[in-house]
Amino acid sequence: MPDSQKTLADLSEIVVAKVLTVLGDGPISERLREMGFTPNTTVYFERQAPFGGPIIVSLRNYQLSLRPSEARLIIIEGLSGA
Amino acid sequence: MRDYLVPEPENTLNYALVGSPNSGKTTLFNALTGMRTKTGNYPGVTVDRRAGNLKVGNTNVQITDLPGSYSLEAISEEEHVTTRYLRGELGDDNLDGIVFVADSTSLSRSLPFLLNILNLNIPTILVCTMIDECKARGGDIDFFKLKAELGIPVVGVVGNQGLGVTDLKQFFLEPQNWRTSSVPAFESTEQRFEWADKIVEKVLRHPISESNLTRQIDRVLLHPVLGILVFIVFISVFFQSIFTWAAPAMDLFSVWVSRLASYCSNTLPPGFLTDLLCDGIIQGVGAVLVFVPQIAILFTLIFFFEASGYMARAAFVIDRLMGWAGLEGRCFISLLSSYACAVPGIMATRAIPSPRDRLATILVAPLTTCSARLPVYAVLISAFVPDTALWGPFTVQGFTLMGLYLLGGFSAIIFAAIFKRGLLRGASLPFFLELPPYRFPSFKTITVQVMSRLKVFVRDAGSVILAGSIVLWLLLNFPQQQPDSNLSDLQNKQQQIEESYAADLGRSLEPIFSPLGFDWKINIGLIGSFAARELMISTMAQVYAVSEGGDGFNSFASVISKEDENGVKPISFASAMSLLVFFVYALLCLSTVAVVKRETNGWRWPIFMLSYMFVLAWVASFITYRLALA
């Protein structure tokens, strides 16, 4: 994975991004896809719990809270001008 | 032989409710069947299937409500229930059709799962829920187009108001007409989402905006400082209210019970049965029933939390701490539910994907303060803790009660951490949870749920507590002593219980419990409380009312705190504090043991749980007793 690649865990700096892919094919990665993290889906950063806690993102008209460890499975690309 | 009085059962049509978590399946189920199954505004409320019946015209229809899922690839216990049911592995009934329930505010996430379901080739109908909320947020779905795109019937409903339910029922008559076209079968999730996105683009005439209310509330409640402050103030007011708001209702109730008891002893002929009724039953059951107002306040708060959408947020806020304990935010939801009762709390752990996390949560769930402890806490606190005002309406009593609740909660998290680091060591597990929009709980839903919990409380008072009170009364009054004419009636009564079987039983436990400051009278209560914690109160009400010369129904708290001529109270302050701590930690509940046995498939974990909690309770009470004596 090149250094330049951003994951959902970096979303707090980017705010709005589109999903490129979800890494892995275990049940957790598959579940993240089933929850709507599919290519080109727009995700918005909502907030993060203090002390490196979980983040809240919104996608597909709903909000999801997930830990940074799961967020790192989701590769994103910042959307400029948004 | 054929029974001509009962008509042959008509052919029953079976339907199952399937859909994403928190899409409103159970609310729809209740609207269809008239049942009062537990609902809430967070994912994972329903953890087991439940069937209900209704009649459409002359046709019998059976509806099975299933736990929510995102796909047919189950990752937790409760999702397995759904997939196994759909595969026919729970195999009782032949499914005539699937009612797919989708939250209309997030269609693009529900439709890919619907595609999975359509590929099962079972007649399916789509029900779009919460169309009122969808409209309020600017959404406009073209249901005719949606129906045409999917080739199945589509019905929009507002489940908690029953809107659209009549239309839906009509479809139940002819499932064979539901399916008119075939859909593609895709291999990958990405393809299914692509398919869904295309449909949503066609049918959504106006996009749905986010919930502004939710954004504004979250700005306060999820604020790192403000959110916690608001929470603490809210909870403090709540614990205070248990003492202040419930007091008038409780006093009124005590007066009624007391009148009933004196009416009974004055009108009935003296004798064995009258004594049993007045001293045993009315005293014992009444002592528990006076807590109905407090239990009502407690459940109103818990159900308000569950219905508002705050539960999932609480899991988000606390996840960091839970992560330290080796658990995830969802475990916290189970623990919060255990504040009502550990039994549904332990059932709720089915939504936790990791088996280790689930077991750790089960093991600590009974440490949280369930509603059955409330009467015990309230009695002991009002008898032994001064009613001193601290600040405004807040008193030391309210804070003591809050302290006990917090002690239970923190102990649960600490012990979960201990188990996860030792016995149940494993990698930290993923956590992701949908956060529903805030919804103002419908007054009706909350009332119905509180009433059904109160019914359970009163039913228990009329069964377990009643039976326990009778057994105890018999144990206290046998073997019967000859009344000594030199002694007063009261002294004779005291003599009687001193020599009773109950006293023998209580004394036999003294080697175990006297280091904690419990005398034989408290020990009798502890034996009773294994059947149900509230029985502690009815037991002690009987024992102390007699031994302190109570006449009729006395406020139990006033009896146990009344000083005798030497200035000694029947229970010392140190013993009372020790007893409170014992109740925080001890597993005194047969129903919990039974549900743990069922959920863990064996006796191993319930026995482990009974043992560790007993040792914990003993040690903590011992320390408390010694500290309070010093």
PDB file of N, CA and C in Angstrom, chain B residues 544-591:
ATOM      1  N   TYR B 544     -39.022  -8.471  61.192  1.00  0.00           N
ATOM      2  CA  TYR B 544     -38.832  -7.323  62.064  1.00  0.00           C
ATOM      3  C   TYR B 544     -40.142  -6.743  62.551  1.00  0.00           C
ATOM      4  N   ALA B 545     -41.183  -6.820  61.736  1.00  0.00           N
ATOM      5  CA  ALA B 545     -42.464  -6.281  62.196  1.00  0.00           C
ATOM      6  C   ALA B 545     -42.903  -7.033  63.442  1.00  0.00           C
ATOM      7  N   VAL B 546     -42.707  -8.353  63.472  1.00  0.00           N
ATOM      8  CA  VAL B 546     -43.090  -9.140  64.636  1.00  0.00           C
ATOM      9  C   VAL B 546     -42.154  -8.853  65.794  1.00  0.00           C
ATOM     10  N   SER B 547     -40.863  -8.908  65.509  1.00  0.00           N
ATOM     11  CA  SER B 547     -39.941  -8.810  66.628  1.00  0.00           C
ATOM     12  C   SER B 547     -39.929  -7.414  67.233  1.00  0.00           C
ATOM     13  N   GLU B 548     -40.305  -6.422  66.450  1.00  0.00           N
ATOM     14  CA  GLU B 548     -40.324  -5.075  67.014  1.00  0.00           C
ATOM     15  C   GLU B 548     -41.727  -4.692  67.464  1.00  0.00           C
ATOM     16  N   GLY B 549     -42.606  -5.636  67.490  1.00  0.00           N
ATOM     17  CA  GLY B 549     -43.935  -5.365  67.997  1.00  0.00           C
ATOM     18  C   GLY B 549     -44.759  -4.515  67.059  1.00  0.00           C
ATOM     19  N   GLY B 550     -44.509  -4.652  65.796  1.00  0.00           N
ATOM     20  CA  GLY B 550     -45.297  -3.894  64.838  1.00  0.00           C
ATOM     21  C   GLY B 550     -46.739  -4.362  64.850  1.00  0.00           C
ATOM     22  N   ASP B 551     -47.632  -3.445  64.635  1.00  0.00           N
ATOM     23  CA  ASP B 551     -49.038  -3.821  64.612  1.00  0.00           C
ATOM     24  C   ASP B 551     -49.567  -3.461  63.235  1.00  0.00           C
ATOM     25  N   GLY B 552     -50.040  -4.459  62.511  1.00  0.00           N
ATOM     26  CA  GLY B 552     -50.494  -4.194  61.162  1.00  0.00           C
ATOM     27  C   GLY B 552     -49.295  -3.914  60.290  1.00  0.00           C
ATOM     28  N   PHE B 553     -49.493  -3.047  59.298  1.00  0.00           N
ATOM     29  CA  PHE B 553     -48.424  -2.794  58.345  1.00  0.00           C
ATOM     30  C   PHE B 553     -47.648  -1.546  58.752  1.00  0.00           C
ATOM     31  N   ASN B 554     -46.369  -1.735  59.027  1.00  0.00           N
ATOM     32  CA  ASN B 554     -45.550  -0.583  59.358  1.00  0.00           C
ATOM     33  C   ASN B 554     -44.649  -0.280  58.187  1.00  0.00           C
ATOM     34  N   SER B 555     -44.296   0.977  58.084  1.00  0.00           N
ATOM     35  CA  SER B 555     -43.268   1.298  57.111  1.00  0.00           C
ATOM     36  C   SER B 555     -42.020   0.547  57.557  1.00  0.00           C
ATOM     37  N   PHE B 556     -41.571  -0.326  56.690  1.00  0.00           N
ATOM     38  CA  PHE B 556     -40.474  -1.215  57.038  1.00  0.00           C
ATOM     39  C   PHE B 556     -39.222  -0.419  57.411  1.00  0.00           C
ATOM     40  N   ALA B 557     -38.974   0.646  56.647  1.00  0.00           N
ATOM     41  CA  ALA B 557     -37.791   1.459  56.910  1.00  0.00           C
ATOM     42  C   ALA B 557     -37.842   2.031  58.318  1.00  0.00           C
ATOM     43  N   SER B 558     -39.047   2.430  58.780  1.00  0.00           N
ATOM     44  CA  SER B 558     -39.124   3.029  60.107  1.00  0.00           C
ATOM     45  C   SER B 558     -38.925   1.967  61.176  1.00  0.00           C
ATOM     46  N   VAL B 559     -39.374   0.730  60.908  1.00  0.00           N
ATOM     47  CA  VAL B 559     -39.201  -0.333  61.900  1.00  0.00           C
ATOM     48  C   VAL B 559     -37.725  -0.655  62.105  1.00  0.00           C
ATOM     49  N   ILE B 560     -36.994  -0.839  60.975  1.00  0.00           N
ATOM     50  CA  ILE B 560     -35.611  -1.272  61.167  1.00  0.00           C
ATOM     51  C   ILE B 560     -34.694  -0.164  61.654  1.00  0.00           C
ATOM     52  N   SER B 561     -35.154   1.092  61.599  1.00  0.00           N
ATOM     53  CA  SER B 561     -34.256   2.146  62.079  1.00  0.00           C
ATOM     54  C   SER B 561     -34.679   2.654  63.455  1.00  0.00           C
ATOM     55  N   LYS B 562     -35.771   2.092  64.013  1.00  0.00           N
ATOM     56  CA  LYS B 562     -36.273   2.576  65.309  1.00  0.00           C
ATOM     57  C   LYS B 562     -35.361   2.073  66.427  1.00  0.00           C
ATOM     58  N   GLU B 563     -34.939   3.006  67.275  1.00  0.00           N
ATOM     59  CA  GLU B 563     -34.058   2.608  68.373  1.00  0.00           C
ATOM     60  C   GLU B 563     -34.877   2.066  69.543  1.00  0.00           C
ATOM     61  N   ASP B 564     -34.347   1.072  70.226  1.00  0.00           N
ATOM     62  CA  ASP B 564     -35.038   0.577  71.416  1.00  0.00           C
ATOM     63  C   ASP B 564     -34.645   1.436  72.628  1.00  0.00           C
ATOM     64  N   GLU B 565     -35.049   1.002  73.831  1.00  0.00           N
ATOM     65  CA  GLU B 565     -34.812   1.848  75.011  1.00  0.00           C
ATOM     66  C   GLU B 565     -33.319   2.068  75.281  1.00  0.00           C
ATOM     67  N   ASN B 566     -32.477   1.141  74.780  1.00  0.00           N
ATOM     68  CA  ASN B 566     -31.039   1.311  74.984  1.00  0.00           C
ATOM     69  C   ASN B 566     -30.381   2.083  73.839  1.00  0.00           C
ATOM     70  N   GLY B 567     -31.186   2.595  72.926  1.00  0.00           N
ATOM     71  CA  GLY B 567     -30.622   3.345  71.795  1.00  0.00           C
ATOM     72  C   GLY B 567     -29.982   2.463  70.750  1.00  0.00           C
ATOM     73  N   VAL B 568     -30.397   1.189  70.698  1.00  0.00           N
ATOM     74  CA  VAL B 568     -29.815   0.275  69.722  1.00  0.00           C
ATOM     75  C   VAL B 568     -30.840   0.016  68.615  1.00  0.00           C
ATOM     76  N   LYS B 569     -30.394   0.099  67.397  1.00  0.00           N
ATOM     77  CA  LYS B 569     -31.301  -0.183  66.290  1.00  0.00           C
ATOM     78  C   LYS B 569     -31.288  -1.679  65.993  1.00  0.00           C
ATOM     79  N   PRO B 570     -32.398  -2.211  65.447  1.00  0.00           N
ATOM     80  CA  PRO B 570     -32.443  -3.652  65.139  1.00  0.00           C
ATOM     81  C   PRO B 570     -31.352  -4.053  64.139  1.00  0.00           C
ATOM     82  N   ILE B 571     -30.998  -3.175  63.221  1.00  0.00           N
ATOM     83  CA  ILE B 571     -29.871  -3.444  62.333  1.00  0.00           C
ATOM     84  C   ILE B 571     -28.898  -2.289  62.532  1.00  0.00           C
ATOM     85  N   SER B 572     -27.635  -2.599  62.761  1.00  0.00           N
ATOM     86  CA  SER B 572     -26.686  -1.513  62.993  1.00  0.00           C
ATOM     87  C   SER B 572     -26.341  -0.856  61.663  1.00  0.00           C
ATOM     88  N   PHE B 573     -25.832   0.364  61.746  1.00  0.00           N
ATOM     89  CA  PHE B 573     -25.433   1.087  60.541  1.00  0.00           C
ATOM     90  C   PHE B 573     -24.408   0.280  59.743  1.00  0.00           C
ATOM     91  N   ALA B 574     -23.445  -0.291  60.456  1.00  0.00           N
ATOM     92  CA  ALA B 574     -22.383  -1.045  59.765  1.00  0.00           C
ATOM     93  C   ALA B 574     -22.971  -2.260  59.035  1.00  0.00           C
ATOM     94  N   SER B 575     -23.888  -2.967  59.708  1.00  0.00           N
ATOM     95  CA  SER B 575     -24.511  -4.126  59.063  1.00  0.00           C
ATOM     96  C   SER B 575     -25.306  -3.703  57.834  1.00  0.00           C
ATOM     97  N   ALA B 576     -25.997  -2.574  57.942  1.00  0.00           N
ATOM     98  CA  ALA B 576     -26.815  -2.117  56.822  1.00  0.00           C
ATOM     99  C   ALA B 576     -25.945  -1.781  55.619  1.00  0.00           C
ATOM    100  N   MET B 577     -24.823  -1.105  55.854  1.00  0.00           N
ATOM    101  CA  MET B 577     -23.929  -0.764  54.746  1.00  0.00           C
ATOM    102  C   MET B 577     -23.342  -2.030  54.127  1.00  0.00           C
ATOM    103  N   SER B 578     -22.988  -2.959  54.997  1.00  0.00           N
ATOM    104  CA  SER B 578     -22.445  -4.224  54.535  1.00  0.00           C
ATOM    105  C   SER B 578     -23.472  -4.973  53.672  1.00  0.00           C
ATOM    106  N   LEU B 579     -24.724  -4.927  54.116  1.00  0.00           N
ATOM    107  CA  LEU B 579     -25.791  -5.603  53.375  1.00  0.00           C
ATOM    108  C   LEU B 579     -26.004  -4.952  52.006  1.00  0.00           C
ATOM    109  N   LEU B 580     -25.935  -3.613  51.975  1.00  0.00           N
ATOM    110  CA  LEU B 580     -26.078  -2.907  50.696  1.00  0.00           C
ATOM    111  C   LEU B 580     -25.013  -3.379  49.717  1.00  0.00           C
ATOM    112  N   VAL B 581     -23.766  -3.440  50.194  1.00  0.00           N
ATOM    113  CA  VAL B 581     -22.665  -3.842  49.314  1.00  0.00           C
ATOM    114  C   VAL B 581     -22.831  -5.300  48.892  1.00  0.00           C
ATOM    115  N   PHE B 582     -23.329  -6.121  49.811  1.00  0.00           N
ATOM    116  CA  PHE B 582     -23.568  -7.523  49.460  1.00  0.00           C
ATOM    117  C   PHE B 582     -24.548  -7.606  48.285  1.00  0.00           C
ATOM    118  N   PHE B 583     -25.583  -6.765  48.331  1.00  0.00           N
ATOM    119  CA  PHE B 583     -26.571  -6.781  47.252  1.00  0.00           C
ATOM    120  C   PHE B 583     -26.027  -6.227  45.944  1.00  0.00           C
ATOM    121  N   VAL B 584     -25.017  -5.353  46.036  1.00  0.00           N
ATOM    122  CA  VAL B 584     -24.410  -4.856  44.803  1.00  0.00           C
ATOM    123  C   VAL B 584     -23.763  -6.022  44.052  1.00  0.00           C
ATOM    124  N   TYR B 585     -23.105  -6.938  44.804  1.00  0.00           N
ATOM    125  CA  TYR B 585     -22.256  -7.929  44.152  1.00  0.00           C
ATOM    126  C   TYR B 585     -22.840  -9.339  44.048  1.00  0.00           C
ATOM    127  N   ALA B 586     -23.680  -9.744  44.993  1.00  0.00           N
ATOM    128  CA  ALA B 586     -24.075 -11.155  44.992  1.00  0.00           C
ATOM    129  C   ALA B 586     -25.069 -11.464  43.871  1.00  0.00           C
ATOM    130  N   LEU B 587     -24.932 -12.638  43.297  1.00  0.00           N
ATOM    131  CA  LEU B 587     -25.882 -13.082  42.272  1.00  0.00           C
ATOM    132  C   LEU B 587     -27.047 -13.764  42.978  1.00  0.00           C
ATOM    133  N   LEU B 588     -28.077 -12.955  43.259  1.00  0.00           N
ATOM    134  CA  LEU B 588     -29.217 -13.490  43.995  1.00  0.00           C
ATOM    135  C   LEU B 588     -30.402 -13.527  43.048  1.00  0.00           C
ATOM    136  N   CYS B 589     -30.368 -14.409  42.080  1.00  0.00           N
ATOM    137  CA  CYS B 589     -31.466 -14.387  41.126  1.00  0.00           C
ATOM    138  C   CYS B 589     -31.485 -15.689  40.346  1.00  0.00           C
ATOM    139  N   LEU B 590     -32.499 -16.497  40.582  1.00  0.00           N
ATOM    140  CA  LEU B 590     -32.587 -17.781  39.891  1.00  0.00           C
ATOM    141  C   LEU B 590     -32.799 -17.609  38.392  1.00  0.00           C
ATOM    142  N   SER B 591     -33.569 -16.578  37.992  1.00  0.00           N
ATOM    143  CA  SER B 591     -33.840 -16.384  36.559  1.00  0.00           C
ATOM    144  C   SER B 591     -32.557 -16.098  35.800  1.00  0.00           C
TER     145      SER B 591
END
